[in-house]
CSV table of C-alpha atoms and ligand atoms in Angstrom, one decimal:
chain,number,residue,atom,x,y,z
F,1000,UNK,CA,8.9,-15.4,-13.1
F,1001,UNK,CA,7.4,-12.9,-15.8
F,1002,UNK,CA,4.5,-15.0,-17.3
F,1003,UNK,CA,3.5,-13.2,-19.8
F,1004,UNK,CA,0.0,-14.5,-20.0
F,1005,UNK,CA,-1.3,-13.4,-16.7
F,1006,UNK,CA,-2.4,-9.7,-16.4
F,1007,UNK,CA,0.5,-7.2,-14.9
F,1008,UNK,CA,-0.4,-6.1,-11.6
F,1009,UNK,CA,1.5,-3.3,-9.5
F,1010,UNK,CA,0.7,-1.6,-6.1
F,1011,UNK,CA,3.2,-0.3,-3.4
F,1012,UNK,CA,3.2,1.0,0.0
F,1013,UNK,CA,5.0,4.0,1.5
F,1014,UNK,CA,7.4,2.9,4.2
F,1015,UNK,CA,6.6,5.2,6.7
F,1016,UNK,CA,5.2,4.7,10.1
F,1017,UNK,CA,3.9,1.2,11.1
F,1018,UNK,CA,2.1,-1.0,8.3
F,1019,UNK,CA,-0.6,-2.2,10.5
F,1020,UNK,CA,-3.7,-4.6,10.4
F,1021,UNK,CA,-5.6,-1.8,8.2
F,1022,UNK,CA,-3.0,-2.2,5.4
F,1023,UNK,CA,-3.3,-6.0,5.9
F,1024,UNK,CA,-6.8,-6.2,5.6
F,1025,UNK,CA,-7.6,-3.6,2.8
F,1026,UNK,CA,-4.5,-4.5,0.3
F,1027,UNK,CA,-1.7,-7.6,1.7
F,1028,UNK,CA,-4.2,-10.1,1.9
F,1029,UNK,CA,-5.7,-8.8,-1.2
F,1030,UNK,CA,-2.6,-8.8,-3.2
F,1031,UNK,CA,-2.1,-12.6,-1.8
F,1032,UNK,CA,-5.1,-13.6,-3.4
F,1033,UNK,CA,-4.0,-11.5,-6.4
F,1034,UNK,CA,-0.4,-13.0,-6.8
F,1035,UNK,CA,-1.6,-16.2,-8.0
F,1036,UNK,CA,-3.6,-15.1,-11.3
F,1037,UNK,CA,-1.5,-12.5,-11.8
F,1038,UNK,CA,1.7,-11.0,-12.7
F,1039,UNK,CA,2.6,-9.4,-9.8
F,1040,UNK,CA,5.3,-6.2,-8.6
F,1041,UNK,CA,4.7,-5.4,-5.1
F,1042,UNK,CA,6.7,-1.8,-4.3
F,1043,UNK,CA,8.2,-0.4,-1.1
F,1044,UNK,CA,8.0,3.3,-2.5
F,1045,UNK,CA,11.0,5.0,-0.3
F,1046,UNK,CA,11.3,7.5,-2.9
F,1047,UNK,CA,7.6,8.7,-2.5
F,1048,UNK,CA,8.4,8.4,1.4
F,1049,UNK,CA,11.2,11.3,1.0
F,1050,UNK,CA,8.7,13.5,0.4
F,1051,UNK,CA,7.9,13.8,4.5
F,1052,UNK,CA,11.0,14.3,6.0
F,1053,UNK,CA,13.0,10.8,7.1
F,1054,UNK,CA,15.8,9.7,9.7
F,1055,UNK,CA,18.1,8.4,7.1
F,1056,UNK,CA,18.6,5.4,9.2
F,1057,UNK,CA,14.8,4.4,10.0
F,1058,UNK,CA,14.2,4.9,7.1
F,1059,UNK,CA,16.5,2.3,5.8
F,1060,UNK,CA,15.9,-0.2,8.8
F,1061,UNK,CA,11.8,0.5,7.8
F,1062,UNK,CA,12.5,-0.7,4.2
F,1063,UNK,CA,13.8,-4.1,4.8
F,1064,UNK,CA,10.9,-4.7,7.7
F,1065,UNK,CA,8.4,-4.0,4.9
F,1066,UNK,CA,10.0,-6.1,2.8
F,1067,UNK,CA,10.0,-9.2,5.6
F,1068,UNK,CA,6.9,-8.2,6.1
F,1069,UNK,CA,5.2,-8.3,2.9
F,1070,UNK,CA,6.5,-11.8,2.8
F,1071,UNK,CA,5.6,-12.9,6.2
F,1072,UNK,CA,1.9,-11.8,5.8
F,1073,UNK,CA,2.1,-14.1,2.6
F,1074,UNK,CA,3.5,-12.8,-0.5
F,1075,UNK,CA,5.8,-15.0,-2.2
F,1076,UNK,CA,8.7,-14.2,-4.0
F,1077,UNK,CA,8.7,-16.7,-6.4
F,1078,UNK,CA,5.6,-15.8,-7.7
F,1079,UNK,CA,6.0,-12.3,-7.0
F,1080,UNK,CA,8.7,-9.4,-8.0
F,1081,UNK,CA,9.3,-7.6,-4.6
F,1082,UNK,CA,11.2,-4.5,-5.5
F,1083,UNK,CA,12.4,-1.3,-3.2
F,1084,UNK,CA,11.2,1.7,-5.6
F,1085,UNK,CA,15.1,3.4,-5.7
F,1086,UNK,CA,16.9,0.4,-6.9
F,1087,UNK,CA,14.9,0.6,-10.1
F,1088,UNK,CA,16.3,4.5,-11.5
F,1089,UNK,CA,14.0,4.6,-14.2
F,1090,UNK,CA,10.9,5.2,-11.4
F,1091,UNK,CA,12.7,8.5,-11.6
F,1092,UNK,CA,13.1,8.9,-15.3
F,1093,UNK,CA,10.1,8.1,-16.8
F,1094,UNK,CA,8.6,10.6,-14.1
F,1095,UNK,CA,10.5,13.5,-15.5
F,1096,UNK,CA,9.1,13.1,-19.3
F,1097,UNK,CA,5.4,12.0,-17.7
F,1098,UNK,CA,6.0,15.4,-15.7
F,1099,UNK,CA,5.9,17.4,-19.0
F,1100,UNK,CA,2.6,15.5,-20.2
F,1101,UNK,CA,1.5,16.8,-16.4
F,1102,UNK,CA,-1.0,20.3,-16.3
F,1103,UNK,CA,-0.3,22.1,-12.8
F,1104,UNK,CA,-3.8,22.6,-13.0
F,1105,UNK,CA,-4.1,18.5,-12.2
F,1106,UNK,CA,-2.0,18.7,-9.2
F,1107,UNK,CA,-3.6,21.9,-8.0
F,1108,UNK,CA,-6.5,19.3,-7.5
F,1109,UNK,CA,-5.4,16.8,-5.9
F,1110,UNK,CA,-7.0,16.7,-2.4
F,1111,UNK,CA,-4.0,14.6,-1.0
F,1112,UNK,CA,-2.0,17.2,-1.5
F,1113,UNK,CA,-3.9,19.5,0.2
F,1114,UNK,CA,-4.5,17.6,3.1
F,1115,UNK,CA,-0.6,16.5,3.5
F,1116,UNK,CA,-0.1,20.2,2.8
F,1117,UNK,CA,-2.0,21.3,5.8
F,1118,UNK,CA,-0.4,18.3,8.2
F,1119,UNK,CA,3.0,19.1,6.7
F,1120,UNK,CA,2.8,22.9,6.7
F,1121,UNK,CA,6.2,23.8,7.4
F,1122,UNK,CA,7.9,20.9,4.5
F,1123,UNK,CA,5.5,21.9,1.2
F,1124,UNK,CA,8.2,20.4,-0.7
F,1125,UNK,CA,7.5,20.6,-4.7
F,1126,UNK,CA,8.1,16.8,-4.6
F,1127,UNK,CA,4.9,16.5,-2.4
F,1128,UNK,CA,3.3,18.7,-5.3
F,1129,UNK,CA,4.8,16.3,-8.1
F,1130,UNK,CA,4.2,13.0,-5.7
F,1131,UNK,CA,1.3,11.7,-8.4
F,1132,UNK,CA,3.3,12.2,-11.6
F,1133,UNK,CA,6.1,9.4,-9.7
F,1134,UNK,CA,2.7,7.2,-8.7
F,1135,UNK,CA,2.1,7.4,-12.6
F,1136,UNK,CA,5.4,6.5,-13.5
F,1137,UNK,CA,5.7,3.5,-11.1
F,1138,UNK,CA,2.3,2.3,-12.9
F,1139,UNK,CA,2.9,3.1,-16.5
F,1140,UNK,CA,6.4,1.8,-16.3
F,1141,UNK,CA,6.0,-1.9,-15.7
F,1142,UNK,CA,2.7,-1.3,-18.3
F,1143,UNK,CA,0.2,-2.8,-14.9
F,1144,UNK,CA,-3.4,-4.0,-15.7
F,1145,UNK,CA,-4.1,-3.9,-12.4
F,1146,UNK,CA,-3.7,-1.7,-9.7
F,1147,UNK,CA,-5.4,-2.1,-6.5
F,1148,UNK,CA,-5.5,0.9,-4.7
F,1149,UNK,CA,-7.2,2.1,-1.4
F,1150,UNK,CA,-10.1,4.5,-2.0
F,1151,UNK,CA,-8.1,7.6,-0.8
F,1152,UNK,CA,-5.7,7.0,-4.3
F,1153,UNK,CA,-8.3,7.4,-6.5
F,1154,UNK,CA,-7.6,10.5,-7.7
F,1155,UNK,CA,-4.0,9.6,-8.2
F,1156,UNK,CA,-4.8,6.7,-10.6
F,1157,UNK,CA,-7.2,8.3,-12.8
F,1158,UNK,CA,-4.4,11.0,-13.2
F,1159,UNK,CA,-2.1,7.9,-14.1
F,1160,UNK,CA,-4.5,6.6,-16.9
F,1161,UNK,CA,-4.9,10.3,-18.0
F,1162,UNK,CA,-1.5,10.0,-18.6
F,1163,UNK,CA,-1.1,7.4,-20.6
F,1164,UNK,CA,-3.9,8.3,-22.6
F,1165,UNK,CA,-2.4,11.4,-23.5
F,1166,UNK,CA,0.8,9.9,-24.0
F,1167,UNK,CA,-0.6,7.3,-26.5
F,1168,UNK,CA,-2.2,9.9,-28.1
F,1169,UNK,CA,0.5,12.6,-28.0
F,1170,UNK,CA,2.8,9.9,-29.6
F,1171,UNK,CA,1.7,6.5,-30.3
F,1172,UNK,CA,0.3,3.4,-28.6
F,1173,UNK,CA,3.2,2.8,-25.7
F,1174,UNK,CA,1.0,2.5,-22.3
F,1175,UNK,CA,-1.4,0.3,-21.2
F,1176,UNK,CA,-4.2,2.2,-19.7
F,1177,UNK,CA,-4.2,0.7,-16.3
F,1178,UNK,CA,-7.7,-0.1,-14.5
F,1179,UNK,CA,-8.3,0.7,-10.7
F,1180,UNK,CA,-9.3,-2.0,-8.4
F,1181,UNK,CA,-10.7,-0.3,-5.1
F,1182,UNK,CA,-12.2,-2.6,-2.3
F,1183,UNK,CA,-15.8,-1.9,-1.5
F,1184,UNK,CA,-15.9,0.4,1.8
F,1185,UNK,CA,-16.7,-2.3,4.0
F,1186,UNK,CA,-13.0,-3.4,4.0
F,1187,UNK,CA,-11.9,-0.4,5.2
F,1188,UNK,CA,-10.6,-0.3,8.9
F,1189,UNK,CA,-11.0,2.9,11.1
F,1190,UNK,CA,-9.0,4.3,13.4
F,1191,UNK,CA,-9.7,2.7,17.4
F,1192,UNK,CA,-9.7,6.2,19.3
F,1193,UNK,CA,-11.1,8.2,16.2
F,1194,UNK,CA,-13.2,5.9,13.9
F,1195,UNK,CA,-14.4,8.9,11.9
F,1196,UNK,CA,-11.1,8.4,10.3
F,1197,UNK,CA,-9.5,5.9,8.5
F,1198,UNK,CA,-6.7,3.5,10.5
F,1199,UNK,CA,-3.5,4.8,9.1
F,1200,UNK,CA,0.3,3.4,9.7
F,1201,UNK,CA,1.5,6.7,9.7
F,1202,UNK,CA,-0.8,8.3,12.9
F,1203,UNK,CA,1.6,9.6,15.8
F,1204,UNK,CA,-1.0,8.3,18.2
F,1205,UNK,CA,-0.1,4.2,18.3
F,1206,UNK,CA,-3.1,3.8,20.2
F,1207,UNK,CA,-4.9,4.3,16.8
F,1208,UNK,CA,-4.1,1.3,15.2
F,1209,UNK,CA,-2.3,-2.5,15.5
F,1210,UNK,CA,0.4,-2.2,14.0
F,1211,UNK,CA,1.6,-6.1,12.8
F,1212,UNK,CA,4.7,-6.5,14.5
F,1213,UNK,CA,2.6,-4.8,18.1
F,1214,UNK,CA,2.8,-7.7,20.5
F,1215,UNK,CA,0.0,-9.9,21.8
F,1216,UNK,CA,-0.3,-7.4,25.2
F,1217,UNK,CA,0.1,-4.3,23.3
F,1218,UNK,CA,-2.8,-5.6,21.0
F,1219,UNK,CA,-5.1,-6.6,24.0
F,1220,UNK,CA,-4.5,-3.0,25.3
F,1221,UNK,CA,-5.3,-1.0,22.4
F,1222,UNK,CA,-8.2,-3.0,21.9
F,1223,UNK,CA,-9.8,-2.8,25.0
F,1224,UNK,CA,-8.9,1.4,25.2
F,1225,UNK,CA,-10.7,1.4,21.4
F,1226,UNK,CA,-13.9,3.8,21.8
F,1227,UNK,CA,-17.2,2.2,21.6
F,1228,UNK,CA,-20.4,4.4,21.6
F,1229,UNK,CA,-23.0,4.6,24.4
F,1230,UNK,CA,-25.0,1.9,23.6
F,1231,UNK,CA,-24.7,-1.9,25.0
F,1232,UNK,CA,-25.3,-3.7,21.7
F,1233,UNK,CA,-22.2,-5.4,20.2
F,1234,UNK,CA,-24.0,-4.5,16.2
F,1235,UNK,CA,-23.3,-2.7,13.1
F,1236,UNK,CA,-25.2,0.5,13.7
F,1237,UNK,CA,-24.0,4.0,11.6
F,1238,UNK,CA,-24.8,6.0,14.1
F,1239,UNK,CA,-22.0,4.3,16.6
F,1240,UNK,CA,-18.8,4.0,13.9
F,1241,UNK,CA,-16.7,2.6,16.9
F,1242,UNK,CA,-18.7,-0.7,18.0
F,1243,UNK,CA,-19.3,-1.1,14.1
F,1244,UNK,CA,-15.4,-0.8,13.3
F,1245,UNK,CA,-14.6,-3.7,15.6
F,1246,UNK,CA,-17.4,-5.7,14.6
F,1247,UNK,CA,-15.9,-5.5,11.2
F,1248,UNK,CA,-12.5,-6.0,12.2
F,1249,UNK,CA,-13.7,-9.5,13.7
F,1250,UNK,CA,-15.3,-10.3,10.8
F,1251,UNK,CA,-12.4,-10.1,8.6
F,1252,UNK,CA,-9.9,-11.9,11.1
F,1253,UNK,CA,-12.2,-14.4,11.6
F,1254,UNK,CA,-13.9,-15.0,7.9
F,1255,UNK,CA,-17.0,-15.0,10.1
F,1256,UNK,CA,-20.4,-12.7,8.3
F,1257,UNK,CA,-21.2,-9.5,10.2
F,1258,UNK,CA,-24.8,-11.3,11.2
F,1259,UNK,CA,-23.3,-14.3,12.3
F,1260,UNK,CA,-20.7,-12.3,15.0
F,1261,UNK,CA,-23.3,-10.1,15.9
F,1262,UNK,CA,-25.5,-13.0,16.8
F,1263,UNK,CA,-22.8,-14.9,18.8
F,1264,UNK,CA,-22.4,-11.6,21.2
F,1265,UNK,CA,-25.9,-11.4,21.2
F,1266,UNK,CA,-26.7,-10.1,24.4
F,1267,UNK,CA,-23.1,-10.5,25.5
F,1268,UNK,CA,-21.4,-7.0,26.9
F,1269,UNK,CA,-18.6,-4.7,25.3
F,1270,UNK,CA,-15.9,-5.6,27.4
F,1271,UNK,CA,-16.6,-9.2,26.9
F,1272,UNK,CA,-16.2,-8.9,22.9
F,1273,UNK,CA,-13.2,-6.8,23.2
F,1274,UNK,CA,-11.1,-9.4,25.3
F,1275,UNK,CA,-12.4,-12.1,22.6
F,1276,UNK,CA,-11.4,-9.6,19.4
F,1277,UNK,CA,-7.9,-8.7,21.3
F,1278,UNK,CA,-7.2,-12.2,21.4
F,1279,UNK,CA,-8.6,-13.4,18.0
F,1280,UNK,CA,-5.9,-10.3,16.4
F,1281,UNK,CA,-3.1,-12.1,18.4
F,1282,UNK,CA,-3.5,-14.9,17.3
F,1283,UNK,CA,-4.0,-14.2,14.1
F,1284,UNK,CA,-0.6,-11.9,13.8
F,1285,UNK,CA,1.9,-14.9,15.9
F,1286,UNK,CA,2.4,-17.1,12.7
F,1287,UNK,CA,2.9,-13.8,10.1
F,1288,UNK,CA,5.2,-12.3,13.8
F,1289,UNK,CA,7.3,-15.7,13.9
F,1290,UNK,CA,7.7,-16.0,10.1
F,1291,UNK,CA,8.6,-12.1,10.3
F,1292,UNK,CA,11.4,-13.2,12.8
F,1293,UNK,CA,13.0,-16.2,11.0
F,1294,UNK,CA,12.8,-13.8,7.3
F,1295,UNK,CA,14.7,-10.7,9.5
F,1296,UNK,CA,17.5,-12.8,10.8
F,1297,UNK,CA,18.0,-14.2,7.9
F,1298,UNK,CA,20.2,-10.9,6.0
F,1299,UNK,CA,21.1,-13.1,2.8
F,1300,UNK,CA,18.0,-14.5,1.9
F,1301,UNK,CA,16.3,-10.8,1.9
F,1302,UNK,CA,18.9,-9.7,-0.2
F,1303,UNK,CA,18.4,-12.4,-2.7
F,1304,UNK,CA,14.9,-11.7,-3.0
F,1305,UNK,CA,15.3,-7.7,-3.8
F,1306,UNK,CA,18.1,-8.5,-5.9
F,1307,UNK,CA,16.2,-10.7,-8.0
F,1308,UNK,CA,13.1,-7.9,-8.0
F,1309,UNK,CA,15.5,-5.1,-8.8
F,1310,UNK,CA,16.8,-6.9,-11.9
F,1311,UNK,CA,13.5,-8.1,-13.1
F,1312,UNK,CA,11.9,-4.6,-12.6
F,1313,UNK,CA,15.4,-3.2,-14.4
F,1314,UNK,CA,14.8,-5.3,-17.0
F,1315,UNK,CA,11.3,-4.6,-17.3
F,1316,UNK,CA,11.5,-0.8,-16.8
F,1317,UNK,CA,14.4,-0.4,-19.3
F,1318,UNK,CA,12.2,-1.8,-22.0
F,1319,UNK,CA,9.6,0.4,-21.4
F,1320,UNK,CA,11.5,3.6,-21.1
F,1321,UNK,CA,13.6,3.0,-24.0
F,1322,UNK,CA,11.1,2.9,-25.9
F,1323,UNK,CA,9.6,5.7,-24.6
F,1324,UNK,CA,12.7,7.8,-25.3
F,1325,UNK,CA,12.7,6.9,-28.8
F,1326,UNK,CA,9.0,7.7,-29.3
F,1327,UNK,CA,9.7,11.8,-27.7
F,1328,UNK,CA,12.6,11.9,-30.6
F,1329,UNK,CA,15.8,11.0,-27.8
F,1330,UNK,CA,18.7,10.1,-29.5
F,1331,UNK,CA,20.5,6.8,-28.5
F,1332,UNK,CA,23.9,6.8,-27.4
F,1333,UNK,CA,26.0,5.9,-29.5
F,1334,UNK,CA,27.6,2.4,-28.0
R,320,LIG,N1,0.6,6.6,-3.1
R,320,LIG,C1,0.3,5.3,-2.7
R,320,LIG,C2,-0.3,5.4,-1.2
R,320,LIG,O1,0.0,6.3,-0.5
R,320,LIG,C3,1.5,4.4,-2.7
R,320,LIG,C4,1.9,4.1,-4.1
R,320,LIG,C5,3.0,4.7,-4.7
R,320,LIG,C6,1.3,3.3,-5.0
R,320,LIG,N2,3.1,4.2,-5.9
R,320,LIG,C7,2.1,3.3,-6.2
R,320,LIG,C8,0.2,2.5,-5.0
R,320,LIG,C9,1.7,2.6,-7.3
R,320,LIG,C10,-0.2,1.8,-6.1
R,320,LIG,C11,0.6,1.8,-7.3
R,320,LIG,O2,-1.0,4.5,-0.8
């Protein structure tokens, strides 16, 4: 599975509220394309999730749904390391010597702290704090190429190739530097009552976003209660961000051009184009739904899969922190 000729590429998601279309759209169906030229590890970060408290039990059930669903929107495990973040322990240890390469002053900054502070006020945990430093590590310690990344985890990867810069430099060559891959803003999906905002899985109000597994009737609903703008025109327009969010969430279900939708509702009402987009999004989620089913029944086969990730990311993480040990002037144990 490791071919070591094609360039590393990591990203992860947090397994916390409901990955929906937005996370489709702007990084599955990315990493898809991705999987084929590349050496791929796709993470299901629980550890990162921790930092906002969990049920212990969702949390567990939510893991293993990612996992089916990673694979039933298209990534495939034989081409592909799919790995749950806590199986692999050095995640953890790699973190702790990254965090002594880490100024407070850098994670003062971060602005994803801040706002998760503020939504979060009563739980300012010092892992929420440290959060970027265990981003860096799941990076650094698979030595990624690649890491695609939404725009909003910018600031988290340029901390990441800080720190293997100064590492290197500290020390001597270890990391690869890894480059960001960030999808132009046009891929990103807003939010269907508040399209100011980005779509996220993790909003309390459903109503904000399809969620993959919502079924065909819920997805008709939320798109017909979406907010459009006063205005008739079904058209890409700044000035009315929720007409132009579903005009661009058509686009990408369908592969269709912004021109060429707006010129088939040309004329055409709202209401009209929002019963056509509901059902273009339900049909486009029943095949990744029914494979989600068949991959969820089957208890052995998703086992097999994140066994085999977990002991090529073991693998692959022990080499790198081993040496990284050695280079800070840890002894070995003696065998
Ligand atoms: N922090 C990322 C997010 O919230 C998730 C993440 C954790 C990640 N580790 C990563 C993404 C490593 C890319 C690479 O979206």
């Amino acid at each position: 599975m490791a071919d070591t000729h094609k360039p590393i590429l990591l990203s992860g998601i947090q397994p916390s509220g409901h990955l929906c279309i937005g996370n489709y759209l702007g990084a599955l169906k990315n990493w898809v394309n991705l999987q084929e030229s590349h050496d791929s590890i796709f993470l299901v970060v629980d550890m990162h999730a921790l930092t906002v408290r969990q049920n212990p039990a969702e949390l567990r059930q939510r893991c293993l749904s990612y996992v089916a669903q990673y694979i039933a929107c298209g990534i495939d495990p034989e081409k592909s390391t799919i790995v749950i973040q806590s199986h692999v322990p050095q995640h953890a240890e790699l973190m702790w010597i990254l965090s002594t390469l880490t100024y407070m002053g850098e994670l003062n900054r971060m602005t994803q702290f801040k706002d998760k502070s503020k939504k979060h006020a009563a739980n300012i945990n010092a892992g929420l704090f440290t959060y970027p430093i265990l981003m860096a590590s799941d990076i650094l310690l698979y030595q990624a190429d690649l890491v695609p990344v939404g725009a909003d985890q910018k600031q988290h990867l340029e901390l990441a190739r800080d720190l293997a810069i100064r590492f290197n430099s500290t020390y001597s060559d270890t990391f690869v530097v890894p480059e960001p891959c960030i999808p132009k803003t046009g891929a990103r999906i807003m939010s269907l009552q508040e399209p100011e905002k980005k779509m996220s899985k993790s909003d309390d109000n459903l109503n904000n976003l399809i969620a993959i597994l919502d079924s065909a009737d819920i997805v008709k609903r939320k798109i017909k209660r979406a907010v459009t703008d006063s205005g008739s025109e079904v058209k890409m327009d700044k000035s009315r961000p929720g007409i132009s969010n579903l005009v661009q969430l058509y686009s990408l279900i369908t592969d269709l051009s912004v021109k060429e939708v707006e010129s088939q509702y040309s004329g055409k009402m709202y209401s009209d184009f929002k019963t056509d987009l509901g059902n273009v999004i339900a049909e486009f989620l029943e095949p990744i739904q029914k494979k989600y089913n068949e991959i969820s029944k089957d208890k052995d086969y998703l086992e097999s899969v994140l066994a085999k990730g977990a002991e090529n990311a073991f693998y692959r993480g022990r080499k790198t922190l081993s040496k990284v040990y050695r280079k800070v002037g840890f002894i070995q144990p003696a065998r």
